[in-house]
Amino acid sequence: EEVAVLQSGDLFGEMSLILNQPCNATVVAKGPVKVFVGKKGVFGYLCRESETFAATINKLIEDRAQEPDISENEKEAAAEKQVQSVPVSYVSRSLRILSISKEDEAILLTLLKNSYLFKNLSVGDLDRICSEVELHEYPPGDILIKQGYLGEGLFILHKGIARVIISPTANDDYRTDGTEVARLNSREIFGEMS
C-alpha cells in the first residue's frame, strides 16, 4: 500500500544519521538509480562548526520528539530491541561509484540550497558538503538503505525512482512482509537522519 509520494527536495530518514539510530525503513531502487551520497563526517563537522546548522538540527530533533507517532512504552521497547542487535551499516555490493560532472555538481548545490536542512548554510559550508559527496549508481532492486541498520550518510536521489518500504520488524523480508509507504523521485533527499 503506497501512503505518500515525496516531492523533489523532501528529506527522508534524517533522524537515523543525526541520532545515530537504525533506519526505520528500507529504500529499494525501482529501476536503475543514481544517488549523491554525503558521508556522516560532514554532519559532525557542520554541527561543531556551524551554529546555524546545529540550531536547525536541534529544532528538527525537538519537532520530531513532539510527534505522536508511537507511545512511550513502544519507543522504549523498540529502543531496547535495537540496542541488542543493531548491525553497524548496510552497504550494497552492487553499487558503482561514478565521477561527478560539473552539471551534477551544480544540481547538487541547488538541491542543498533548497533543502530545509541546508538552506541557511554559508557558501563555504555548502562547498564543504559538495566536496565530500560521491555519486553512486544502483541496479534495479538493489537496497540503498536497510531498515534496522545504521545509515551511512545523506542520500539525494539524483536520477531514477526508489521505493520506501517498512517491515513489521527489521528482521522481516521487506519483499514479502513489507509495506510500500512512499516512492522517491529524482532529486529527493533521504537518509540524512541515519
mmCIF file of C-alpha atoms in Angstrom, residues 9-176:
data_model
loop_
_atom_site.group_PDB
_atom_site.id
_atom_site.type_symbol
_atom_site.label_atom_id
_atom_site.label_comp_id
_atom_site.label_asym_id
_atom_site.label_seq_id
_atom_site.Cartn_x
_atom_site.Cartn_y
_atom_site.Cartn_z
ATOM 1 C CA GLY A 9 13.830 18.250 -2.122
ATOM 2 C CA ASP A 10 11.940 16.349 0.603
ATOM 3 C CA LEU A 11 14.110 14.711 3.237
ATOM 4 C CA PHE A 12 13.807 11.072 4.286
ATOM 5 C CA GLY A 13 15.370 9.132 7.136
ATOM 6 C CA GLU A 14 17.260 12.094 8.540
ATOM 7 C CA MET A 15 16.812 11.097 12.200
ATOM 8 C CA SER A 16 18.884 7.937 11.760
ATOM 9 C CA LEU A 17 22.004 9.849 10.676
ATOM 10 C CA ILE A 18 21.643 12.674 13.177
ATOM 11 C CA LEU A 19 20.772 10.487 16.159
ATOM 12 C CA ASN A 20 22.952 7.539 15.109
ATOM 13 C CA GLN A 21 19.947 5.193 15.281
ATOM 14 C CA PRO A 22 18.930 2.368 12.951
ATOM 15 C CA CYS A 23 16.947 3.302 9.840
ATOM 16 C CA ASN A 24 13.171 2.942 10.149
ATOM 17 C CA ALA A 25 12.632 1.809 6.550
ATOM 18 C CA THR A 26 14.277 0.091 3.607
ATOM 19 C CA VAL A 27 14.797 2.066 0.390
ATOM 20 C CA VAL A 28 14.989 -0.023 -2.787
ATOM 21 C CA ALA A 29 15.837 1.039 -6.350
ATOM 22 C CA LYS A 30 12.723 0.616 -8.520
ATOM 23 C CA GLY A 31 14.830 0.917 -11.650
ATOM 24 C CA PRO A 32 18.432 1.967 -12.182
ATOM 25 C CA VAL A 33 19.161 4.936 -9.908
ATOM 26 C CA LYS A 34 21.957 7.430 -9.349
ATOM 27 C CA VAL A 35 22.337 8.824 -5.852
ATOM 28 C CA PHE A 36 24.504 11.554 -4.334
ATOM 29 C CA VAL A 37 25.881 10.219 -1.022
ATOM 30 C CA GLY A 38 27.279 12.528 1.656
ATOM 31 C CA LYS A 39 29.167 10.671 4.368
ATOM 32 C CA LYS A 40 28.432 11.037 8.084
ATOM 33 C CA GLY A 41 31.596 13.007 8.882
ATOM 34 C CA VAL A 42 30.375 16.165 7.202
ATOM 35 C CA PHE A 43 27.410 16.308 9.610
ATOM 36 C CA GLY A 44 29.673 16.154 12.639
ATOM 37 C CA TYR A 45 31.808 18.900 11.151
ATOM 38 C CA LEU A 46 28.768 21.108 10.466
ATOM 39 C CA CYS A 47 27.316 20.534 13.947
ATOM 40 C CA ARG A 48 30.633 21.594 15.508
ATOM 41 C CA GLU A 49 31.473 24.463 13.170
ATOM 42 C CA SER A 50 28.112 25.970 12.147
ATOM 43 C CA GLU A 51 25.812 27.409 14.813
ATOM 44 C CA THR A 52 23.114 27.782 12.143
ATOM 45 C CA PHE A 53 23.273 24.093 11.224
ATOM 46 C CA ALA A 54 23.355 22.995 14.875
ATOM 47 C CA ALA A 55 20.265 25.135 15.586
ATOM 48 C CA THR A 56 18.446 23.607 12.590
ATOM 49 C CA ILE A 57 19.288 20.086 13.797
ATOM 50 C CA ASN A 58 18.194 20.856 17.373
ATOM 51 C CA LYS A 59 14.879 22.262 16.103
ATOM 52 C CA LEU A 60 14.342 19.182 13.944
ATOM 53 C CA ILE A 61 15.027 16.878 16.898
ATOM 54 C CA GLU A 62 12.611 18.863 19.107
ATOM 55 C CA ASP A 63 9.902 18.758 16.432
ATOM 56 C CA ARG A 64 10.317 15.011 15.893
ATOM 57 C CA ALA A 65 10.210 14.357 19.636
ATOM 58 C CA GLN A 66 6.780 16.008 19.745
ATOM 59 C CA GLU A 67 5.295 13.806 17.007
ATOM 60 C CA PRO A 68 2.638 11.477 18.456
ATOM 61 C CA ASP A 69 3.604 8.556 16.223
ATOM 62 C CA ILE A 70 4.003 5.854 18.895
ATOM 63 C CA SER A 71 3.573 5.597 22.664
ATOM 64 C CA GLU A 72 6.462 5.981 25.111
ATOM 65 C CA ASN A 73 6.266 2.265 26.003
ATOM 66 C CA GLU A 74 6.551 1.325 22.330
ATOM 67 C CA LYS A 75 9.506 3.705 21.910
ATOM 68 C CA GLU A 76 11.308 2.189 24.914
ATOM 69 C CA ALA A 77 10.636 -1.377 23.753
ATOM 70 C CA ALA A 78 11.856 -0.580 20.250
ATOM 71 C CA ALA A 79 14.986 1.121 21.611
ATOM 72 C CA GLU A 80 15.818 -1.873 23.811
ATOM 73 C CA LYS A 81 15.362 -4.255 20.885
ATOM 74 C CA GLN A 82 17.539 -2.082 18.625
ATOM 75 C CA VAL A 83 20.358 -1.746 21.148
ATOM 76 C CA GLN A 84 20.593 -5.519 21.445
ATOM 77 C CA SER A 85 21.318 -6.166 17.786
ATOM 78 C CA VAL A 86 21.974 -3.172 15.569
ATOM 79 C CA PRO A 87 24.114 -4.029 12.557
ATOM 80 C CA VAL A 88 26.797 -1.412 12.006
ATOM 81 C CA SER A 89 25.687 -0.455 8.497
ATOM 82 C CA TYR A 90 24.381 -1.845 5.252
ATOM 83 C CA VAL A 91 26.436 -1.318 2.108
ATOM 84 C CA SER A 92 25.257 -2.588 -1.247
ATOM 85 C CA ARG A 93 27.672 -4.885 -3.046
ATOM 86 C CA SER A 94 26.388 -3.863 -6.466
ATOM 87 C CA LEU A 95 26.810 -0.109 -6.354
ATOM 88 C CA ARG A 96 29.239 1.648 -8.656
ATOM 89 C CA ILE A 97 30.946 4.932 -7.761
ATOM 90 C CA LEU A 98 30.815 7.402 -10.648
ATOM 91 C CA SER A 99 32.570 10.671 -11.439
ATOM 92 C CA ILE A 100 30.604 13.843 -10.672
ATOM 93 C CA SER A 101 30.329 16.170 -13.675
ATOM 94 C CA LYS A 102 30.118 19.974 -13.391
ATOM 95 C CA GLU A 103 26.406 19.687 -14.275
ATOM 96 C CA ASP A 104 25.859 17.119 -11.493
ATOM 97 C CA GLU A 105 27.698 19.380 -9.037
ATOM 98 C CA ALA A 106 25.507 22.366 -9.979
ATOM 99 C CA ILE A 107 22.352 20.265 -9.489
ATOM 100 C CA LEU A 108 23.622 19.071 -6.093
ATOM 101 C CA LEU A 109 24.348 22.629 -4.946
ATOM 102 C CA THR A 110 20.851 23.755 -5.978
ATOM 103 C CA LEU A 111 19.260 20.833 -4.130
ATOM 104 C CA LEU A 112 21.205 21.637 -0.967
ATOM 105 C CA LYS A 113 20.312 25.345 -1.147
ATOM 106 C CA ASN A 114 16.608 24.430 -1.411
ATOM 107 C CA SER A 115 16.642 21.853 1.406
ATOM 108 C CA TYR A 116 15.280 22.953 4.802
ATOM 109 C CA LEU A 117 18.274 21.294 6.421
ATOM 110 C CA PHE A 118 20.918 23.201 4.442
ATOM 111 C CA LYS A 119 19.252 26.368 3.106
ATOM 112 C CA ASN A 120 20.733 28.642 5.818
ATOM 113 C CA LEU A 121 24.314 27.444 5.440
ATOM 114 C CA SER A 122 27.120 29.620 4.141
ATOM 115 C CA VAL A 123 28.556 29.115 0.672
ATOM 116 C CA GLY A 124 31.688 27.684 2.324
ATOM 117 C CA ASP A 125 29.680 25.089 4.239
ATOM 118 C CA LEU A 126 27.741 24.109 1.105
ATOM 119 C CA ASP A 127 31.012 23.772 -0.799
ATOM 120 C CA ARG A 128 32.363 21.555 2.005
ATOM 121 C CA ILE A 129 29.333 19.259 1.684
ATOM 122 C CA CYS A 130 29.694 19.104 -2.114
ATOM 123 C CA SER A 131 33.385 18.229 -1.795
ATOM 124 C CA GLU A 132 32.559 15.194 0.352
ATOM 125 C CA VAL A 133 29.767 13.749 -1.788
ATOM 126 C CA GLU A 134 30.077 10.714 -4.053
ATOM 127 C CA LEU A 135 27.793 9.732 -6.922
ATOM 128 C CA HIS A 136 26.616 6.109 -6.628
ATOM 129 C CA GLU A 137 24.738 4.048 -9.193
ATOM 130 C CA TYR A 138 22.481 1.166 -8.114
ATOM 131 C CA PRO A 139 20.827 -1.501 -10.298
ATOM 132 C CA PRO A 140 17.059 -2.199 -10.133
ATOM 133 C CA GLY A 141 16.015 -3.977 -6.932
ATOM 134 C CA ASP A 142 19.147 -3.023 -5.010
ATOM 135 C CA ILE A 143 18.868 -1.752 -1.425
ATOM 136 C CA LEU A 144 20.088 1.807 -0.775
ATOM 137 C CA ILE A 145 19.168 1.960 2.938
ATOM 138 C CA LYS A 146 18.132 -1.058 5.021
ATOM 139 C CA GLN A 147 15.686 -0.945 7.911
ATOM 140 C CA GLY A 148 17.328 -1.786 11.232
ATOM 141 C CA TYR A 149 20.837 -0.824 10.087
ATOM 142 C CA LEU A 150 22.717 2.369 10.883
ATOM 143 C CA GLY A 151 22.673 4.826 7.999
ATOM 144 C CA GLU A 152 25.823 5.541 6.057
ATOM 145 C CA GLY A 153 25.060 9.150 5.223
ATOM 146 C CA LEU A 154 22.796 11.591 3.454
ATOM 147 C CA PHE A 155 21.303 10.329 0.186
ATOM 148 C CA ILE A 156 19.928 12.522 -2.586
ATOM 149 C CA LEU A 157 18.221 10.605 -5.364
ATOM 150 C CA HIS A 158 19.680 12.205 -8.496
ATOM 151 C CA LYS A 159 18.102 10.060 -11.228
ATOM 152 C CA GLY A 160 15.517 7.295 -11.090
ATOM 153 C CA ILE A 161 12.810 6.143 -8.671
ATOM 154 C CA ALA A 162 13.156 4.323 -5.343
ATOM 155 C CA ARG A 163 10.569 2.633 -3.110
ATOM 156 C CA VAL A 164 10.359 3.207 0.649
ATOM 157 C CA ILE A 165 9.284 0.027 2.452
ATOM 158 C CA ILE A 166 8.575 -0.591 6.130
ATOM 159 C CA SER A 167 8.505 -4.121 7.576
ATOM 160 C CA PRO A 168 6.948 -5.118 10.923
ATOM 161 C CA THR A 169 10.472 -5.754 12.276
ATOM 162 C CA ALA A 170 13.929 -5.131 10.891
ATOM 163 C CA ASN A 171 14.489 -8.886 10.525
ATOM 164 C CA ASP A 172 11.490 -9.387 8.214
ATOM 165 C CA ASP A 173 11.993 -9.785 4.481
ATOM 166 C CA TYR A 174 10.847 -6.465 3.007
ATOM 167 C CA ARG A 175 9.915 -8.229 -0.258
ATOM 168 C CA THR A 176 7.232 -10.355 1.395
#
